[in-house]
CSV table of C-alpha atoms and ligand atoms in Angstrom, one decimal:
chain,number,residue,atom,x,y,z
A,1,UNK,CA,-2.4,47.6,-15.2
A,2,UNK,CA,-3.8,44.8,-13.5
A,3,UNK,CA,-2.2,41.4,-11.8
A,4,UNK,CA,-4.6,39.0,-11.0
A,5,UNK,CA,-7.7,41.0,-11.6
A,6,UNK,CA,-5.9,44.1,-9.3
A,7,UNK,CA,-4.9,47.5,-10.6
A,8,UNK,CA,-1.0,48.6,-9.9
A,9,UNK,CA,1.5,50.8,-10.8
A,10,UNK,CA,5.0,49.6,-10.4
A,11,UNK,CA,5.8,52.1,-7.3
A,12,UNK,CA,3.2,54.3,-5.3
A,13,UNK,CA,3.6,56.0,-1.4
A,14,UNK,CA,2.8,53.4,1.1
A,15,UNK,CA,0.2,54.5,3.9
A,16,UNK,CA,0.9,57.0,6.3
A,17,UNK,CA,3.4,58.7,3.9
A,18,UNK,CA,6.7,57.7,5.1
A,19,UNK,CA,7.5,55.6,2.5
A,20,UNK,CA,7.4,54.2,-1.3
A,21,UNK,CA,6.3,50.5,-2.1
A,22,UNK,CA,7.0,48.7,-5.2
A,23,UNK,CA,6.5,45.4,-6.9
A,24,UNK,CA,9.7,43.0,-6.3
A,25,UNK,CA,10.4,42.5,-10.0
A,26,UNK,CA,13.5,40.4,-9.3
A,27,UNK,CA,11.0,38.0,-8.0
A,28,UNK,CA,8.5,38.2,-11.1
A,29,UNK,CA,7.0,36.3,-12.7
A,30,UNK,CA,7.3,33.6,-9.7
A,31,UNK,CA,5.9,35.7,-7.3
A,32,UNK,CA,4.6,39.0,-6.5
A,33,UNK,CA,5.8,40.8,-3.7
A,34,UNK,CA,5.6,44.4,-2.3
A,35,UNK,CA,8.2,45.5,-0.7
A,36,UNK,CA,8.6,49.0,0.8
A,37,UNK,CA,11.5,51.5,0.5
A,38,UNK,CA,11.7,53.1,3.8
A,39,UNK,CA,15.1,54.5,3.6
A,40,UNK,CA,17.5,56.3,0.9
A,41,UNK,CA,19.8,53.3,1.0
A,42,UNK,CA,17.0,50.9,0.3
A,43,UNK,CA,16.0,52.7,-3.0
A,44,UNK,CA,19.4,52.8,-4.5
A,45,UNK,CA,19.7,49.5,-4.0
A,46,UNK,CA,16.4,48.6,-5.3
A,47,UNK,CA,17.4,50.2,-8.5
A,48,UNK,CA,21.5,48.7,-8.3
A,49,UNK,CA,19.5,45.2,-7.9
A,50,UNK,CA,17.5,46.1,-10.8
A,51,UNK,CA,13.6,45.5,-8.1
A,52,UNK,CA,12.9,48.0,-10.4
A,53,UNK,CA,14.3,48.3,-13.6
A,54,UNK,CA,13.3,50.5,-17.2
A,55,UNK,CA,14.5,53.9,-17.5
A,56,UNK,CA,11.1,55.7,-16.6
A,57,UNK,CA,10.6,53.3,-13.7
A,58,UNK,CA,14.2,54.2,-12.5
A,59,UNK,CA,13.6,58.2,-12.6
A,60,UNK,CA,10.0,57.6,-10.6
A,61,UNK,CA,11.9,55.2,-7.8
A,62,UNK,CA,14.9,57.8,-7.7
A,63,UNK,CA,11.9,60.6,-6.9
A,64,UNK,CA,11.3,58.9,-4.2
A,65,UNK,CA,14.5,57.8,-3.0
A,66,UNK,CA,15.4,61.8,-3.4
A,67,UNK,CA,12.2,62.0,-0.8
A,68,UNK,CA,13.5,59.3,1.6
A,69,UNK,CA,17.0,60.9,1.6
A,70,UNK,CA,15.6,64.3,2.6
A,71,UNK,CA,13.6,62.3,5.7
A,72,UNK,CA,17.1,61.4,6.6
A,73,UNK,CA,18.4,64.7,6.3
A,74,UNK,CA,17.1,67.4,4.7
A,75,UNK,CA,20.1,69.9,4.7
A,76,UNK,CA,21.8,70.9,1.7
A,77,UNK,CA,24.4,68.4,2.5
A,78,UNK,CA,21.3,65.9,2.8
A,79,UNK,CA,20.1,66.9,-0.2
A,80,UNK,CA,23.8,66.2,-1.7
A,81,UNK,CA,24.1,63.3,-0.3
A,82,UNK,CA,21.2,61.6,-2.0
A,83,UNK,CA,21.9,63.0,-5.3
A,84,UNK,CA,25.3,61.6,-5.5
A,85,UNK,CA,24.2,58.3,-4.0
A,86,UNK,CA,21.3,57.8,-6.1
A,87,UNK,CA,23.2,59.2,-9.2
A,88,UNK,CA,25.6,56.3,-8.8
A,89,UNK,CA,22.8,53.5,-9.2
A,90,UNK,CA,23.3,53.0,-12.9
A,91,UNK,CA,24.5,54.7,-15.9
A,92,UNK,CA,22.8,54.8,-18.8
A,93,UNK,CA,18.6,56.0,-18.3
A,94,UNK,CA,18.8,59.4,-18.0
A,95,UNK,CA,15.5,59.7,-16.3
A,96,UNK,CA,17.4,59.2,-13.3
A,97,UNK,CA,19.5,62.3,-13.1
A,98,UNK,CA,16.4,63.7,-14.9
A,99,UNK,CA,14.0,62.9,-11.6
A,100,UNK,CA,17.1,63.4,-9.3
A,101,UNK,CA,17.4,67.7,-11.2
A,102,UNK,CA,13.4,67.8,-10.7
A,103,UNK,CA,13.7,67.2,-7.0
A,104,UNK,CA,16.6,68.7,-5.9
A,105,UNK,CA,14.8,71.8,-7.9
A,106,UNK,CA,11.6,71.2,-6.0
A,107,UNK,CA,13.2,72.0,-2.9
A,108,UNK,CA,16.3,74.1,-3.4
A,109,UNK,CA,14.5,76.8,-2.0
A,110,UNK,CA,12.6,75.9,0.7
A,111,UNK,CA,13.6,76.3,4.3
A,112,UNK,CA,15.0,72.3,5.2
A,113,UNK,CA,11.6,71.9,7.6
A,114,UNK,CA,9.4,71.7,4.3
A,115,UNK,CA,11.6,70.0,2.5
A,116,UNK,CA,10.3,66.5,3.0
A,117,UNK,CA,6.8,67.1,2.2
A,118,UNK,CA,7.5,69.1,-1.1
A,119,UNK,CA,9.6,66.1,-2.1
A,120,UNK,CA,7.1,64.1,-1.1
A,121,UNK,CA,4.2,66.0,-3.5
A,122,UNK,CA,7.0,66.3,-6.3
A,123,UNK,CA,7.6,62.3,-6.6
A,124,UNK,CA,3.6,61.4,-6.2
A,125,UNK,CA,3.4,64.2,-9.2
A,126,UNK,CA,6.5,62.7,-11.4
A,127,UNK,CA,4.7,59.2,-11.4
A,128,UNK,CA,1.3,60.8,-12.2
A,129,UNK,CA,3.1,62.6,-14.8
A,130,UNK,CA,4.6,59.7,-16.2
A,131,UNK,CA,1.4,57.4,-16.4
A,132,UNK,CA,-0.2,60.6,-18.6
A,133,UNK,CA,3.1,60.6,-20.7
A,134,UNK,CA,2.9,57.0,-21.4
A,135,UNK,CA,-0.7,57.0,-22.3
A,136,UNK,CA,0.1,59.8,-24.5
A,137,UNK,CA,2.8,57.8,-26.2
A,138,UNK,CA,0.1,54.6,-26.3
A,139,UNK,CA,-2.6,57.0,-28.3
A,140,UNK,CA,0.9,58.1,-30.6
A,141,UNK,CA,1.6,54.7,-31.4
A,142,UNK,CA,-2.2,53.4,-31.8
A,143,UNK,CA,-2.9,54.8,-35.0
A,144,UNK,CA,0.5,53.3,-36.5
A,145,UNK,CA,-0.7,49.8,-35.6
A,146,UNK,CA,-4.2,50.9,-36.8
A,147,UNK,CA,-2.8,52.0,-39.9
A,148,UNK,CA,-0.7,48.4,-40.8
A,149,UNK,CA,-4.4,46.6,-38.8
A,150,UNK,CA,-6.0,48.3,-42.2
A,151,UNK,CA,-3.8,46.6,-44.6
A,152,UNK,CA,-3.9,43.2,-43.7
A,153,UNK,CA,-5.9,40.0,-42.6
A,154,UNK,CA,-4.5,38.5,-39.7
A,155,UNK,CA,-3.0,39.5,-36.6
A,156,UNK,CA,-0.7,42.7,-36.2
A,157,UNK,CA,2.6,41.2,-35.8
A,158,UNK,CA,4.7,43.4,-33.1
A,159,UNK,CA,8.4,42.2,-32.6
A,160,UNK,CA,9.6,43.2,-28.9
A,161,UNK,CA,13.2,43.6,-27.3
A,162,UNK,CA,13.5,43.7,-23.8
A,163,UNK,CA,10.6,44.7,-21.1
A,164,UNK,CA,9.4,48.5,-22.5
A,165,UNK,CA,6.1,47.8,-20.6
A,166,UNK,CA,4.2,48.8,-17.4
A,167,UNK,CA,6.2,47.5,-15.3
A,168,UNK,CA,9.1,49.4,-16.8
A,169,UNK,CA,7.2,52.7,-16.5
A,170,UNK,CA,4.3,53.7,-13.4
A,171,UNK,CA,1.8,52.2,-15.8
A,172,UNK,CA,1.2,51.5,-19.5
A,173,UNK,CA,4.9,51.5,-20.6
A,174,UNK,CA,6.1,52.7,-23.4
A,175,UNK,CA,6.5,49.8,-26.1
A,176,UNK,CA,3.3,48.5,-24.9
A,177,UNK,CA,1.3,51.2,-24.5
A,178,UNK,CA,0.4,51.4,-27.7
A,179,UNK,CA,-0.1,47.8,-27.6
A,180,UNK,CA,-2.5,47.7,-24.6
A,181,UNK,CA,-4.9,50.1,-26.5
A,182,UNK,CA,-4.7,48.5,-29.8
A,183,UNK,CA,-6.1,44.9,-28.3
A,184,UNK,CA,-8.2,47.0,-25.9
A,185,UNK,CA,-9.7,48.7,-28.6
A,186,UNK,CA,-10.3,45.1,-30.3
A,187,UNK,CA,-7.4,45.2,-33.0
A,188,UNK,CA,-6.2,42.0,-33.9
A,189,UNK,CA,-2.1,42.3,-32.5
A,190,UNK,CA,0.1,39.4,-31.6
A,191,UNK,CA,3.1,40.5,-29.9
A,192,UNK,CA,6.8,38.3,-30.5
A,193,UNK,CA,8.4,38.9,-27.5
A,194,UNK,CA,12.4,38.1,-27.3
A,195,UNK,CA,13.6,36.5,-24.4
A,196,UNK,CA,16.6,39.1,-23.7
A,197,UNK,CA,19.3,37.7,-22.0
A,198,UNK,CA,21.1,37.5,-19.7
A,199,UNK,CA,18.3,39.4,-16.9
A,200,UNK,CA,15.9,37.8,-19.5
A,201,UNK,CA,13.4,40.5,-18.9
A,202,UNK,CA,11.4,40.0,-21.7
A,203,UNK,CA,10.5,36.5,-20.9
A,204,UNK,CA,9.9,37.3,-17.3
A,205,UNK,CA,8.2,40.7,-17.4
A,206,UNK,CA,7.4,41.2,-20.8
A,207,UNK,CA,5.3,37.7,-21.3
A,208,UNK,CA,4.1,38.1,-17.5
A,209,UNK,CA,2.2,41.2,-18.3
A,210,UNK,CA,1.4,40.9,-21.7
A,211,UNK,CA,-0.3,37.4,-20.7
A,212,UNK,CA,-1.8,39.1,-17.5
A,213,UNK,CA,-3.6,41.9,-19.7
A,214,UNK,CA,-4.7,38.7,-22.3
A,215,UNK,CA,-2.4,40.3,-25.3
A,216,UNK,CA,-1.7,37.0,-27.4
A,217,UNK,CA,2.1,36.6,-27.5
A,218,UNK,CA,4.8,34.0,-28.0
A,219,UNK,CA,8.3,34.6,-26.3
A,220,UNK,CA,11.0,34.2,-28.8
A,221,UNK,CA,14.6,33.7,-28.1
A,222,UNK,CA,17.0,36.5,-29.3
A,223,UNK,CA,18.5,35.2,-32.1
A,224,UNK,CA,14.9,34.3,-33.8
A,225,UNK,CA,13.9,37.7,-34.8
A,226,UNK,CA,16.0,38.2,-38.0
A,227,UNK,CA,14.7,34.4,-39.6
A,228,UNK,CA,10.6,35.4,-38.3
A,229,UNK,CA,11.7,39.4,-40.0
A,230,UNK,CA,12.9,37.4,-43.2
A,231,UNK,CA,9.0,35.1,-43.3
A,232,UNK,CA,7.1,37.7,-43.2
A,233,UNK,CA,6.3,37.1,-40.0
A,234,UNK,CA,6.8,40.6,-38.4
A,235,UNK,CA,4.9,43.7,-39.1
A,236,UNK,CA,6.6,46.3,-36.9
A,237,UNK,CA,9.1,46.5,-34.3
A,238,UNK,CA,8.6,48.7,-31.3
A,239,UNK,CA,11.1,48.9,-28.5
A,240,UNK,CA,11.6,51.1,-25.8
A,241,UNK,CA,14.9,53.3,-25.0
A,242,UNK,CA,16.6,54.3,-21.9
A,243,UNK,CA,18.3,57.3,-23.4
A,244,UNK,CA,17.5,59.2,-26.8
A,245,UNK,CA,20.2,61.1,-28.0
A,246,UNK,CA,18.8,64.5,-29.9
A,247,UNK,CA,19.9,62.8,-33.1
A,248,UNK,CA,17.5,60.0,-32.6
A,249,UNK,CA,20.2,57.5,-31.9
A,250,UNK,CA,19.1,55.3,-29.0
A,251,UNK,CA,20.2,53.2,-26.3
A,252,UNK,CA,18.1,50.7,-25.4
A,253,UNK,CA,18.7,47.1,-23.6
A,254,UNK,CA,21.7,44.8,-25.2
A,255,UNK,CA,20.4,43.2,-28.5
A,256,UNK,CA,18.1,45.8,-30.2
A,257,UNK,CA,21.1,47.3,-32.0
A,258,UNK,CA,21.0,43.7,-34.3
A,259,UNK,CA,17.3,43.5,-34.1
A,260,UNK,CA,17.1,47.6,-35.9
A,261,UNK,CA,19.7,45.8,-38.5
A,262,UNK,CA,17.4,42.9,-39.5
A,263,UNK,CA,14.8,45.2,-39.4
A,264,UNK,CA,16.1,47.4,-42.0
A,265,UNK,CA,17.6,44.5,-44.3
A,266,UNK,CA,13.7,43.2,-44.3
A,267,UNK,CA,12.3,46.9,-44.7
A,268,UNK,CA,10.3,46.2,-41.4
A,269,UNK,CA,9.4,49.5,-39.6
A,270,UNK,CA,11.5,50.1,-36.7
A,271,UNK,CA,9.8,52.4,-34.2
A,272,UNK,CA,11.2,53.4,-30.7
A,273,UNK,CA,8.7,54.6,-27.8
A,274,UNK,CA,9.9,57.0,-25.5
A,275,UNK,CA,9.1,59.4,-22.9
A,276,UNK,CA,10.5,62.6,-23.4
A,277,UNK,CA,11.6,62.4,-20.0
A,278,UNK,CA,14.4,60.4,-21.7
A,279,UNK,CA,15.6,62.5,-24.3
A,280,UNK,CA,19.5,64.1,-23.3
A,281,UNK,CA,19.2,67.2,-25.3
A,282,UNK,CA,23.2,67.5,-24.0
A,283,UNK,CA,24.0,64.5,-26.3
A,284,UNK,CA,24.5,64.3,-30.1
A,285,UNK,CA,26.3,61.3,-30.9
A,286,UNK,CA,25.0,58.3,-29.1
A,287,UNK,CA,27.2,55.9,-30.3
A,288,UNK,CA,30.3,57.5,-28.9
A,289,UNK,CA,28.9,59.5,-26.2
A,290,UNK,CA,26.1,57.1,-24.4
A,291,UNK,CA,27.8,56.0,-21.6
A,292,UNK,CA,26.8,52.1,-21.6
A,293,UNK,CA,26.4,49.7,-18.3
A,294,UNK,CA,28.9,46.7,-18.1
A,295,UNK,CA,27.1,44.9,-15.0
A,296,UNK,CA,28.6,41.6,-13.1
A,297,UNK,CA,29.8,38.5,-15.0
A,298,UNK,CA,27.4,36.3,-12.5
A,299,UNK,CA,24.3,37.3,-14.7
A,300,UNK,CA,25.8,35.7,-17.5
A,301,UNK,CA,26.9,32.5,-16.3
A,302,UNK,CA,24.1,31.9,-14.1
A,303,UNK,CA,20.0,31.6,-14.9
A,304,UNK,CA,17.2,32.0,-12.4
A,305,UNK,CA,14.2,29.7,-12.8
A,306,UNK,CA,11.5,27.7,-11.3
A,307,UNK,CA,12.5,24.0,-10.2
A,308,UNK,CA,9.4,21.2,-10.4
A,309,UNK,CA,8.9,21.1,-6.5
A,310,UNK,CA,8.1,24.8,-6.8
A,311,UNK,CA,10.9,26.0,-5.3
A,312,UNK,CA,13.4,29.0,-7.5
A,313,UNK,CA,16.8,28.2,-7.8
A,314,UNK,CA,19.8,30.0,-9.9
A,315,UNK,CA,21.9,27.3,-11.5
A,316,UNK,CA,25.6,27.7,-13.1
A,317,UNK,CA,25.5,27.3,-17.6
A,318,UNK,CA,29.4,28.0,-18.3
A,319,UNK,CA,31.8,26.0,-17.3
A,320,UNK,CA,34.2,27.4,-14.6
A,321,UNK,CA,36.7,29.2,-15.6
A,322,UNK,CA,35.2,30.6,-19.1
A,323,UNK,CA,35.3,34.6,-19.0
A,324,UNK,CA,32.0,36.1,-19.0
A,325,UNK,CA,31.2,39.5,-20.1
A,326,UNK,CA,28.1,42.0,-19.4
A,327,UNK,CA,27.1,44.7,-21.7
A,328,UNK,CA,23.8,45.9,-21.0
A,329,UNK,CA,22.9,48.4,-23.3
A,330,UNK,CA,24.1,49.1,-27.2
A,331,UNK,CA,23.0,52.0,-29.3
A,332,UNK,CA,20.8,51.9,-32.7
A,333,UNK,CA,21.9,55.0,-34.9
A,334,UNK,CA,18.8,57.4,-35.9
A,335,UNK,CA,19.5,56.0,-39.6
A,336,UNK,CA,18.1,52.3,-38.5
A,337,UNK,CA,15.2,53.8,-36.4
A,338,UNK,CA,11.8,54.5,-38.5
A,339,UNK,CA,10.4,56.7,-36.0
A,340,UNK,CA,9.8,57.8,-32.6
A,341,UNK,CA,7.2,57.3,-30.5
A,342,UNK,CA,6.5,59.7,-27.9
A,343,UNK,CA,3.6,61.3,-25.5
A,344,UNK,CA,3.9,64.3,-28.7
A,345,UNK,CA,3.2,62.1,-31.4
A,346,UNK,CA,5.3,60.5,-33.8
A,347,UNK,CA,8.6,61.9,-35.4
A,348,UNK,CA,11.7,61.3,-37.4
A,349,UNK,CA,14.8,59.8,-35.8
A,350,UNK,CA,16.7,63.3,-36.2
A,351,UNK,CA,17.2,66.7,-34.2
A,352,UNK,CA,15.0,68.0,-36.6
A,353,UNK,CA,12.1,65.5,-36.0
A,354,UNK,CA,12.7,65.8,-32.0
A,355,UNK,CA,12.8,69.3,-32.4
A,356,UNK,CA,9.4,70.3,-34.5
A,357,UNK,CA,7.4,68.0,-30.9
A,358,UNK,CA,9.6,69.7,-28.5
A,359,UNK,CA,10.5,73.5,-30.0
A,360,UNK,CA,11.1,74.5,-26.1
A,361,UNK,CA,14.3,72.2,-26.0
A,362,UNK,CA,15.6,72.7,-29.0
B,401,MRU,O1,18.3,47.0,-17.6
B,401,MRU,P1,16.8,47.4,-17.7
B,401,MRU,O2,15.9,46.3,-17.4
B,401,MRU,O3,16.6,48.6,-16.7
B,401,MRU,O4,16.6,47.9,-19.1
B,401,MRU,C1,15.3,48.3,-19.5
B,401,MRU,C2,15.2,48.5,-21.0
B,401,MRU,O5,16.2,48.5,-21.7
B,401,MRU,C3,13.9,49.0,-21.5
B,401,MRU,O6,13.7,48.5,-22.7
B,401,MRU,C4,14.0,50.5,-21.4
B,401,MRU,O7,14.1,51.0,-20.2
B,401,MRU,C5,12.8,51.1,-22.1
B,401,MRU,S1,11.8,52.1,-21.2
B,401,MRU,C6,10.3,51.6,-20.9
C-alpha cells in the first residue's frame, strides 16, 4: 500500500541481496524510517522490539532473519542456532515457528554452500505468498461488507481492535483487506478504529494507514465500542488474529475478547480475518492452551507521543510505585466469533468450518 503517494510492503530484500529492509513501525506514525536487518541478531530484535509487529508480518521478518542466520553460518548448528533464537522472539503468532519450519525445510537438504541463497528465494517467496493470501482474504471479506452495503443507507460501519492491516502483514492485511477493496471499489465504509492500549497500535498504525489510503475513520478509545455497538452505530466487527485454534477460538491483541462480548449481547456480526498461515492445527482449546505474551510493565506506565516543538517524548501516567501489568493477547472462544475470514473464503468458527476450506489439514 502506499505512504505518501509510494507503494511498500512492510519488509522486502534490500539491494545487492544481503539483507532485508523494513519500515521502523515503532517510529510510526511520526516518522517513516527504513531500517535494514543485516544480521540474525538484528531481526530478532526487530521483532522482540515489536519494528515489526502482527503475526503475518512476524513469520515474513523471521524468513528472513532464518536467511540472515544462515549468512552467519549456514551449518546445521547455524541453522539451529537461528531457529531457537528467532523462536524465542515472542510467543503467541504462530506464523513465526510456521516461517521458521518453512525455512529450515527449504534447506535441510541442501549441501550448507547453497543454503543461503535457497533461504534467500524461500523468504522473497513467503512474503509474495502472503500478499496473495491477504488479497485472497480481502475478496473473502468483500462480499460480506457488500452484502450489509445492500441493506442500508449510510456508511458501512466496521469496528476495529488492534492494527490487522498492511502493515501487520507484507501488504493488504488481513482486517483491512477487505476494507481496502470495499472503498476501492466505491462502497460507502467508515471504519471505528480503537485506540488499543498500552502499544496503542490502532491509533498509531491502524489510523496511519487507513488515513493514508483515504478510508474515512474515527479512532475510538477501547472502552467506546460496547456504548457505539448498543446505538446502532456498528455494522460489523472485523479483527485480525495471531493464532487460530482449529476450534475457531482466537487469540488476537488484548481487548478483543470484550469487544466479541458486546458484539454478541448487540447481535453485531463478529468476523475474524486470518491467514491460514496462522491456524495451529496442533491446538484445540485456545483458551487453555494459547500460550499468551505478558510483555514489560514500562508499556503500561509510560505513553509515546509527539510534543508541540516537534520533537517525541515518552512520558510517565501512573504514579511510582503502582504495579503495572502486561497482557498482550486474550482469547475469544469460537462461540462469540461469527465467522472466519480467510484467503479460502468464509467459514464457521469450528473444526468443522476450518476443515471443509482446508480438507488437507484436517
Ligand atoms: O502485538 P502485535 O502488535 O504484534 O499484535 C498484533 C495483533 O494482535 C494483530 O491484530 C494480529 O497480528 C492480527 S494479524 C494481521
Amino acid at each position: 500500500m502506499k505512504i505518501n503517494g509510494k507503494a511498500y510492503r512492510t519488509i522486502w530484500t534490500a539491494s545487492g541481496g544481503a539483507a532485508a529492509e523494513i519500515i521502523d513501525q515503532v517510529r510510526l506514525p511520526f516518522e517513516v524510517d527504513i531500517v535494514t536487518l543485516d544480521t540474525l541478531e538484528k531481526a530478532a530484535i526487530a521483532i522482540e522490539s515489536m519494528q515489526v509487529r502482527g503475526a503475518p508480518c512476524i513469520g515474513a521478518t523471521a524468513a528472513y532473519g532464518m536467511f540472515l542466520g544462515l549468512k552467519e553460518d549456514a551449518s546445521d548448528a547455524g541453522l539451529a542456532r537461528a531457529s531457537e533464537r528467532l523462536g524465542r522472539t515472542r510467543p503467541t503468532a504462530v506464523n513465526l515457528h510456521w516461517a521458521i519450519d518453512e525455512m529450515s525445510h527449504a534447506v535441510a537438504n541442501a549441501q550448507p554452500v547453497e543454503r543461503v541463497a535457497l533461504a534467500l528465494k524461500r523468504a522473497e517467496e513467503i512474503c509474495d505468498e502472503d500478499v496473495e493470501i491477504s488479497k485472497g482474504i480481502g475478496a473473502s471479506g468483500l462480499k460480506l461488507i457488500e452484502e450489509i452495503a445492500a441493506k442500508k443507507k449510510g456508511p458501512v460501519n466496521i469496528l476495529t481492535h488492534c492494527n490487522a492491516g498492511w502493515l501487520a502483514t507484507v501488504d493488504w492485511g488481513t482486517a483491512t483487506a477487505p476494507i481496502y477493496m470495499a472503498h476501492d471499489k466505491g462502497i460507502n465504509v467508515h471504519v471505528w478504529v480503537d485506540e488499543t492500549r498500552p502499544r496503542n497500535q490502532g491509533a498509531s498504525l491502524t489510523a496511519f494507514e487507513l488515513g493514508a489510503h483515504g478510508v474515512p475513520h474515527t479512532v475510538i478509545v477501547d472502552n467506546v465500542g460496547g456504548h457505539l455497538m448498543q446505538k446502532g452505530m456498528v455494522d460489523v466487527c472485523i479483527t485480525g488474529t495471531d493464532r487460530t485454534a482449529r476450534s475457531g477460538d482466537v487469540a488476537n491483541k488484548i481487548g478483543t475478547y470484550l469487544k466479541a462480548l458486546a458484539a454478541h449481547d448487540n447481535n453485531i456480526p463478529f468476523y475474524v480475518a486470518l491467514p491460514s498461515t496462522t491456524i495451529d492445527w496442533n491446538i484445540l482449546d485456545g483458551v487453555s492452551d494459547i500460550p499468551i505474551e505478558e510483555r514489560g510493565d514500562e508499556e503500561v506506565r509510560m505513553m509515546t507521543g509527539r510534543l508541540p516543538d516537534g520533537g517525541i517524548a515518552t512520558v510517565d501516567i501512573i504514579a511510582k510505585g503502582s504495579p503495572a501489568a502486561n497482557y498482550a493477547f486474550d482469547v475469544t472462544p469460537a462461540r462469540l466469533v461469527t465467522g472466519l475470514i480467510t484467503e479460502r473464503g468464509v467459514c464457521a468458527a469450528s473444526e468443522e468450518g476450518l476443515s471443509s476450506l482446508f480438507p488437507e489439514r484436517a
